[in-house]
């Protein structure tokens, strides 16, 4: 058993992971908050643009000024219904907003307009695929609409949290931005794979939301935020269904896929250590620390916390007419898992090849490149090869590289036509990524094209033969594999611009005139 | 409408004019809007301040009212097409936001707040180019029936300066009764327009819920609040109703229907064949004898004019007050949560705390900024909504509300309008019920059902109680969206009573002057 630091003066004990999951079965509940990318806020006409000057995207409604009233953004409702449908949920034919009452300085009305016992969507599921292809079905409890709060910036103090800060600044630009909260049912049966399931779920959800076009789903900007509820129950009982759920902890704002996996793993280890030694789990919220990879205690959260929900009287009930819902159903893209199965068959890739593309976030790019005219093999070669390397080196996502799928097709076309060697193609690519223009333009400007003029090549071959007598001797003694060294010398001489196949021809003609090309 | 035209320089008689008369005089250029506004400002100046002043106004906006008036006069001189009420001044209850003009809701917690936006109702008044004289006094956040809960001191009833003018809209009603304004706006959550109208001998209407926008009306109880017009005559009230009402896309609960023809209805005085339902539960026990007598006389007059009386039972009305005092505080506790010292209004630093937290500042501000009645209702509402009690309190109250709506629906099957006394008593003395909240609440027993059901209701003067020489109100209720019926029956009864009495009731009010208020 080891210990980790937990704030000043306290230490949380943790059990090693394998021991923990051998003794206990984790039960997770994931709450994901998604900021919708509607042009205006949920209940007023203010813009939702990220990163504006503080308190410039506000009005009497989202500032909660006395007398102001909310009006529902229809686009937000539409997104909520589409998310519900994509998550295989039932859509409530009639539902209401409710007020969640609590005091906090960044909440202008000191109540949040949310949904309580009448969510817009409920009882759905999402299939998520783990790295080895195993599929886990995540049961969805509900998806409901609510408004975001403002944002507090606590200045001074050591923690960046309100406690101990010298003063706080509040930015209400975010107040009233539409949110969808997606809550899973308690997820059981994942066992030691629980951290993987959590990560795969949020990752799948992110893809799904992106496919729906309803959110920017940028975890680093907070447009997708995840809270992890976790409890453990003993594995000793044969009938797991009859074992009551243990006390849970709620780890707030775990904001990267990697952190979700790590946070679940850490909490399993922490809970197990306490339960092993007969200690109770405190029902509380916990803060995740990205740097140290641990959680620390936040505020205690008991069932006594009372939000005094009641139906929002300033908004009328929402009716989801079945015809309207059906028309939205027609706009739901193919579920990501099904789409992948279909694409793999169409492209003729192996499971491993497709999974590499998935992990690199390249599936959509490959699909678009094929759509633009490339063969599946060529599209895969570029996106999982040189372009993946370039993205990694620059620390950006593949889709953020400054190259279009059409440019990739153009480049491949030049290679196929024998106008570029692979080396030259990579140099052209460098130019494209340096935003010097499209492949043709870069090749012309940088003077990159294969030389297949026999007189120029012949002179270079002669120079190579002259400079490498030892290699020539090997070839003449029958070691034809040594030809590569001469070809390499010619290519260097020509600065990569030579047509390698033509060079090989010329070398062999000079040195082994009687043998013919078939041996080589 | 009077046919005699006073000399234009007679400012006293200008303030005695109805809004309809003033509109006519302005249209025919017998008088300028600046003269009309100045006459009312003078009247306010002469009767409102002082130890025993009426104190109907919390803020008088003389400069902007005169500027609007001057602009109207210029526009009229230039031959522009103007709204019929353009240039006719109006007073605005201090519960409606006014851009650039203080809005306090009668509370210390909003002392000094200048809203950056106009309520839709105020926007409508400005669009009609009606000069706004100022903001009228009210019980804090519209909680009360006497204006004694105003943080800035009570308003006095012009009929007797030692008595309450009703509440919460006592300021607007008193301004009308004291001839300080020909028209005023109000808001009615449980009777705040009608009960002050009743005890000051004026007219007040709570329109159908959703008929007038609530945008910019500082919320007390969102599902009950309704802004409405106040006037001295039924026709004047209809004219203002028409300006205030209409669909507002900024209020989700706003009706999309056309505004009923209330002005046309106020000119139709034929009640022959109308079925008038007398609500048994509201018209008998508990009424002061003089109130009962004037009510019976009024119904008898309607019968003489050809209407039929129908006895109507609304058994659920007996639970209305109890349901109301659960729903109202519940919604109010949430609506008033925003007053937290963070963004606007009062901010109080707690004493003896060196480095207070935001939470401590909030608590200190709310402790100092809210009055007792407001705190009482916030505590009640917080309790009623708390988990474990919600079903028993808020949930049950909503069920009562449904029953009351059914009672109304049944009653309107047999009657075109329903009637009752507006309030069980005439104006009580200042301080008389201040220490007894329940007695104060009982004053609203007849007005509350309309708010719970969302139906429109009007109070018009029925006469004077024999025992105390104070005005009595007569309430008319109509089905939702049939606000025109109120004006139809109200105007008819108003004429019948005036013929019988030989003039408007307010002619019998004692004269108030600078001398009487300065005492």
Short mmCIF file of C-alpha atoms in Angstrom, two decimals, chain A residues 63-340:
data_model
loop_
_atom_site.label_atom_id
_atom_site.label_comp_id
_atom_site.label_asym_id
_atom_site.label_seq_id
_atom_site.Cartn_x
_atom_site.Cartn_y
_atom_site.Cartn_z
CA UNK A 63 -27.19 39.08 -16.40
CA UNK A 64 -30.42 38.26 -14.57
CA UNK A 65 -31.35 41.93 -14.19
CA UNK A 66 -34.61 42.57 -12.33
CA UNK A 67 -37.58 42.20 -14.67
CA UNK A 68 -35.80 40.38 -17.48
CA UNK A 69 -37.38 37.17 -18.82
CA UNK A 70 -36.06 34.15 -20.73
CA UNK A 71 -37.15 33.10 -24.22
CA UNK A 72 -36.14 29.61 -25.39
CA UNK A 73 -33.68 29.33 -28.27
CA UNK A 74 -35.35 26.91 -30.70
CA UNK A 75 -31.98 25.89 -32.17
CA UNK A 76 -30.92 24.73 -28.71
CA UNK A 77 -34.05 22.63 -28.33
CA UNK A 78 -33.47 21.13 -31.76
CA UNK A 79 -29.87 20.19 -30.86
CA UNK A 80 -31.08 18.62 -27.62
CA UNK A 81 -33.60 16.47 -29.45
CA UNK A 82 -31.02 15.43 -32.06
CA UNK A 83 -28.55 14.45 -29.33
CA UNK A 84 -31.30 12.46 -27.63
CA UNK A 85 -32.13 10.66 -30.85
CA UNK A 86 -28.46 9.91 -31.60
CA UNK A 87 -28.19 8.40 -28.11
CA UNK A 88 -31.20 6.17 -28.83
CA UNK A 89 -33.24 8.00 -26.19
CA UNK A 90 -36.97 8.48 -25.93
CA UNK A 91 -37.98 12.09 -26.55
CA UNK A 92 -40.49 13.52 -24.09
CA UNK A 93 -43.59 14.71 -25.97
CA UNK A 94 -44.08 17.42 -23.35
CA UNK A 95 -41.51 18.66 -20.89
CA UNK A 96 -40.68 21.67 -18.80
CA UNK A 97 -37.75 23.61 -17.47
CA UNK A 98 -37.20 23.80 -13.73
CA UNK A 99 -35.33 26.17 -11.49
CA UNK A 100 -32.39 24.77 -9.56
CA UNK A 101 -31.98 27.17 -6.65
CA UNK A 102 -28.63 27.85 -5.02
CA UNK A 103 -26.47 30.89 -4.37
CA UNK A 104 -23.22 31.40 -6.24
CA UNK A 105 -21.67 34.68 -7.39
CA UNK A 106 -21.18 33.55 -10.98
CA UNK A 107 -24.83 32.57 -11.33
CA UNK A 108 -26.71 35.80 -12.12
CA UNK A 109 -30.19 34.81 -10.93
CA UNK A 110 -28.97 32.54 -8.13
CA UNK A 111 -30.95 29.81 -9.78
CA UNK A 112 -30.05 27.81 -12.83
CA UNK A 113 -32.70 27.21 -15.43
CA UNK A 114 -32.43 23.48 -15.94
CA UNK A 115 -34.62 20.41 -16.21
CA UNK A 116 -35.49 18.23 -13.26
CA UNK A 117 -38.04 15.45 -13.42
CA UNK A 118 -39.00 16.06 -17.03
CA UNK A 119 -35.85 15.77 -19.19
CA UNK A 120 -36.23 16.25 -22.93
CA UNK A 121 -34.58 12.85 -23.63
CA UNK A 122 -34.34 9.73 -21.49
CA UNK A 123 -33.58 5.99 -21.49
CA UNK A 124 -31.09 5.53 -24.30
CA UNK A 125 -27.75 3.84 -24.94
CA UNK A 126 -24.47 4.21 -26.75
CA UNK A 127 -22.22 1.34 -27.90
CA UNK A 128 -18.56 2.09 -27.36
CA UNK A 129 -15.66 0.14 -28.81
CA UNK A 130 -12.58 -0.52 -26.68
CA UNK A 131 -9.05 -0.62 -28.17
CA UNK A 132 -9.21 -4.37 -28.82
CA UNK A 133 -12.55 -4.11 -30.56
CA UNK A 134 -14.71 -5.22 -27.63
CA UNK A 135 -18.02 -3.37 -27.50
CA UNK A 136 -19.50 -2.08 -24.24
CA UNK A 137 -23.06 -0.75 -24.17
CA UNK A 138 -23.38 2.40 -22.02
CA UNK A 139 -26.92 2.90 -20.75
CA UNK A 140 -28.03 6.54 -20.87
CA UNK A 141 -30.31 7.73 -18.07
CA UNK A 142 -31.19 11.14 -19.49
CA UNK A 143 -30.08 14.12 -21.52
CA UNK A 144 -31.45 17.45 -20.39
CA UNK A 145 -31.14 21.11 -21.29
CA UNK A 146 -29.79 23.79 -19.01
CA UNK A 147 -27.92 27.08 -19.09
CA UNK A 148 -24.26 27.52 -18.25
CA UNK A 149 -23.13 29.77 -15.40
CA UNK A 150 -20.64 32.60 -15.57
CA UNK A 151 -17.00 31.95 -14.88
CA UNK A 152 -15.13 32.96 -11.72
CA UNK A 153 -11.46 33.75 -11.72
CA UNK A 154 -10.02 33.62 -8.23
CA UNK A 155 -7.02 35.89 -7.92
CA UNK A 156 -4.35 35.48 -5.27
CA UNK A 157 -3.98 32.61 -2.84
CA UNK A 158 -2.14 29.46 -3.80
CA UNK A 159 -4.87 27.15 -5.08
CA UNK A 160 -6.70 29.12 -7.75
CA UNK A 161 -9.87 28.19 -5.91
CA UNK A 162 -12.19 30.56 -4.10
CA UNK A 163 -10.87 29.53 -0.70
CA UNK A 164 -7.90 31.66 0.19
CA UNK A 165 -8.16 33.94 -2.83
CA UNK A 166 -7.60 37.68 -2.38
CA UNK A 167 -10.46 38.57 -4.69
CA UNK A 168 -12.48 37.08 -7.49
CA UNK A 169 -13.43 38.31 -10.92
CA UNK A 170 -16.58 37.13 -12.65
CA UNK A 171 -17.11 36.93 -16.40
CA UNK A 172 -20.75 36.49 -17.40
CA UNK A 173 -20.08 35.89 -21.11
CA UNK A 174 -20.60 32.18 -20.50
CA UNK A 175 -23.78 32.69 -18.44
CA UNK A 176 -26.72 31.42 -20.43
CA UNK A 177 -24.79 29.43 -23.01
CA UNK A 178 -26.87 26.34 -23.77
CA UNK A 179 -25.69 23.13 -22.18
CA UNK A 180 -26.84 19.57 -22.55
CA UNK A 181 -26.12 17.36 -19.58
CA UNK A 182 -25.88 13.69 -20.50
CA UNK A 183 -26.07 11.31 -17.57
CA UNK A 184 -25.38 7.58 -17.77
CA UNK A 185 -27.08 4.96 -15.69
CA UNK A 186 -24.74 3.29 -13.17
CA UNK A 187 -22.26 1.44 -15.38
CA UNK A 188 -21.47 -2.01 -14.03
CA UNK A 189 -19.64 -5.06 -15.29
CA UNK A 190 -16.66 -3.29 -16.81
CA UNK A 191 -14.44 -4.64 -14.00
CA UNK A 192 -10.81 -3.72 -14.39
CA UNK A 193 -11.60 -2.17 -17.77
CA UNK A 194 -13.73 0.55 -16.18
CA UNK A 195 -11.14 3.30 -16.82
CA UNK A 196 -10.95 2.28 -20.48
CA UNK A 197 -14.73 2.20 -20.79
CA UNK A 198 -14.97 5.68 -19.31
CA UNK A 199 -12.45 7.04 -21.76
CA UNK A 200 -13.95 5.21 -24.73
CA UNK A 201 -17.43 6.46 -23.83
CA UNK A 202 -16.43 10.11 -23.68
CA UNK A 203 -14.39 9.69 -26.84
CA UNK A 204 -17.33 8.10 -28.69
CA UNK A 205 -19.68 10.73 -27.34
CA UNK A 206 -17.32 13.42 -28.59
CA UNK A 207 -17.26 11.86 -32.07
CA UNK A 208 -21.02 11.54 -32.06
CA UNK A 209 -21.55 15.17 -31.05
CA UNK A 210 -19.04 16.30 -33.64
CA UNK A 211 -20.84 14.26 -36.27
CA UNK A 212 -24.12 15.90 -35.27
CA UNK A 213 -22.47 19.30 -35.60
CA UNK A 214 -24.06 20.50 -32.36
CA UNK A 215 -20.94 21.38 -30.37
CA UNK A 216 -17.30 22.31 -30.78
CA UNK A 217 -16.54 19.51 -28.29
CA UNK A 218 -13.25 21.11 -27.29
CA UNK A 219 -12.43 19.70 -23.88
CA UNK A 220 -9.55 22.14 -23.41
CA UNK A 221 -11.96 25.09 -23.88
CA UNK A 222 -14.56 23.51 -21.65
CA UNK A 223 -17.16 22.95 -24.32
CA UNK A 224 -17.22 19.31 -23.19
CA UNK A 225 -16.74 18.65 -19.48
CA UNK A 226 -16.95 15.40 -17.60
CA UNK A 227 -17.76 14.55 -13.98
CA UNK A 228 -16.95 11.04 -12.83
CA UNK A 229 -19.02 9.34 -10.14
CA UNK A 230 -17.46 6.21 -8.80
CA UNK A 231 -18.16 3.63 -6.15
CA UNK A 232 -16.93 0.13 -5.44
CA UNK A 233 -18.74 -2.94 -4.29
CA UNK A 234 -17.34 -6.20 -3.06
CA UNK A 235 -16.71 -8.94 -5.62
CA UNK A 236 -17.36 -11.72 -3.11
CA UNK A 237 -21.06 -11.95 -3.72
CA UNK A 238 -21.94 -14.23 -6.62
CA UNK A 239 -25.03 -12.35 -7.55
CA UNK A 240 -23.73 -8.87 -8.30
CA UNK A 241 -27.21 -7.51 -8.96
CA UNK A 242 -28.17 -7.99 -5.34
CA UNK A 243 -25.19 -6.10 -3.96
CA UNK A 244 -26.17 -2.55 -3.10
CA UNK A 245 -24.12 0.24 -4.64
CA UNK A 246 -21.39 1.65 -2.45
CA UNK A 247 -21.01 5.29 -1.43
CA UNK A 248 -19.82 7.34 -4.36
CA UNK A 249 -17.40 10.16 -4.88
CA UNK A 250 -17.89 12.72 -7.63
CA UNK A 251 -14.73 13.91 -9.34
CA UNK A 252 -15.49 17.21 -11.07
CA UNK A 253 -14.26 18.66 -14.32
CA UNK A 254 -12.00 15.95 -15.62
CA UNK A 255 -11.19 17.62 -18.87
CA UNK A 256 -9.17 15.38 -21.15
CA UNK A 257 -9.68 11.84 -22.36
CA UNK A 258 -6.45 10.73 -20.77
CA UNK A 259 -7.42 12.32 -17.45
CA UNK A 260 -10.75 10.52 -17.43
CA UNK A 261 -9.00 7.18 -17.63
CA UNK A 262 -6.45 8.19 -15.00
CA UNK A 263 -9.03 9.68 -12.64
CA UNK A 264 -11.20 6.56 -12.69
CA UNK A 265 -8.15 4.44 -12.09
CA UNK A 266 -7.01 6.62 -9.21
CA UNK A 267 -10.42 6.67 -7.56
CA UNK A 268 -10.69 2.87 -7.80
CA UNK A 269 -7.34 2.60 -6.03
CA UNK A 270 -8.29 5.19 -3.40
CA UNK A 271 -11.72 3.72 -2.64
CA UNK A 272 -10.25 0.20 -2.45
CA UNK A 273 -7.63 1.28 0.06
CA UNK A 274 -10.27 2.79 2.34
CA UNK A 275 -12.70 -0.09 2.03
CA UNK A 276 -9.92 -2.64 2.61
CA UNK A 277 -9.10 -1.08 5.96
CA UNK A 278 -12.74 -0.76 6.98
CA UNK A 279 -12.96 3.00 6.45
CA UNK A 280 -16.03 4.63 5.03
CA UNK A 281 -16.17 6.47 1.73
CA UNK A 282 -17.21 10.07 2.25
CA UNK A 283 -19.84 11.24 -0.21
CA UNK A 284 -18.15 14.34 -1.58
CA UNK A 285 -16.99 16.13 -4.67
CA UNK A 286 -13.31 15.75 -5.49
CA UNK A 287 -10.93 17.83 -7.55
CA UNK A 288 -8.75 16.17 -10.18
CA UNK A 289 -5.13 17.29 -10.40
CA UNK A 290 -3.74 16.79 -13.87
CA UNK A 291 -0.12 17.31 -12.80
CA UNK A 292 0.04 14.89 -9.89
CA UNK A 293 -2.59 12.47 -11.14
CA UNK A 294 -4.55 12.43 -7.88
CA UNK A 295 -7.86 13.73 -6.58
CA UNK A 296 -8.35 15.81 -3.46
CA UNK A 297 -11.39 16.41 -1.34
CA UNK A 298 -13.69 19.24 -2.39
CA UNK A 299 -16.89 20.09 -0.60
CA UNK A 300 -18.84 17.44 1.16
CA UNK A 301 -21.99 16.64 -0.74
CA UNK A 302 -24.72 15.01 1.22
CA UNK A 303 -28.24 14.20 0.19
CA UNK A 304 -29.25 17.12 2.38
CA UNK A 305 -28.20 19.52 -0.35
CA UNK A 306 -31.51 20.91 -1.44
CA UNK A 307 -31.91 22.73 -4.74
CA UNK A 308 -35.63 23.41 -4.18
CA UNK A 309 -36.49 22.55 -7.77
CA UNK A 310 -39.82 23.76 -9.11
CA UNK A 311 -41.18 24.24 -12.63
CA UNK A 312 -39.84 27.43 -14.26
CA UNK A 313 -42.90 29.71 -14.45
CA UNK A 314 -41.30 32.13 -16.92
CA UNK A 315 -41.16 29.52 -19.69
CA UNK A 316 -44.01 27.60 -21.23
CA UNK A 317 -43.91 23.78 -21.50
CA UNK A 318 -42.15 22.48 -24.62
CA UNK A 319 -44.07 20.27 -26.98
CA UNK A 320 -42.13 17.91 -29.22
CA UNK A 321 -44.52 17.16 -32.02
CA UNK A 322 -43.84 13.60 -33.37
CA UNK A 323 -43.60 14.80 -36.98
CA UNK A 324 -40.98 17.34 -36.01
CA UNK A 325 -39.03 14.71 -34.07
CA UNK A 326 -39.17 12.40 -37.09
CA UNK A 327 -37.89 15.13 -39.36
CA UNK A 328 -34.95 15.57 -36.96
CA UNK A 329 -34.40 11.82 -36.84
CA UNK A 330 -33.70 11.94 -40.57
CA UNK A 331 -30.78 14.31 -39.89
CA UNK A 332 -28.95 11.97 -37.50
CA UNK A 333 -25.69 10.72 -39.07
CA UNK A 334 -24.77 7.03 -39.13
CA UNK A 335 -23.58 5.97 -35.65
CA UNK A 336 -19.76 6.05 -35.51
CA UNK A 337 -19.37 2.33 -34.74
CA UNK A 338 -21.54 1.28 -37.67
CA UNK A 339 -19.84 3.71 -39.94
CA UNK A 340 -16.43 2.27 -39.07
#
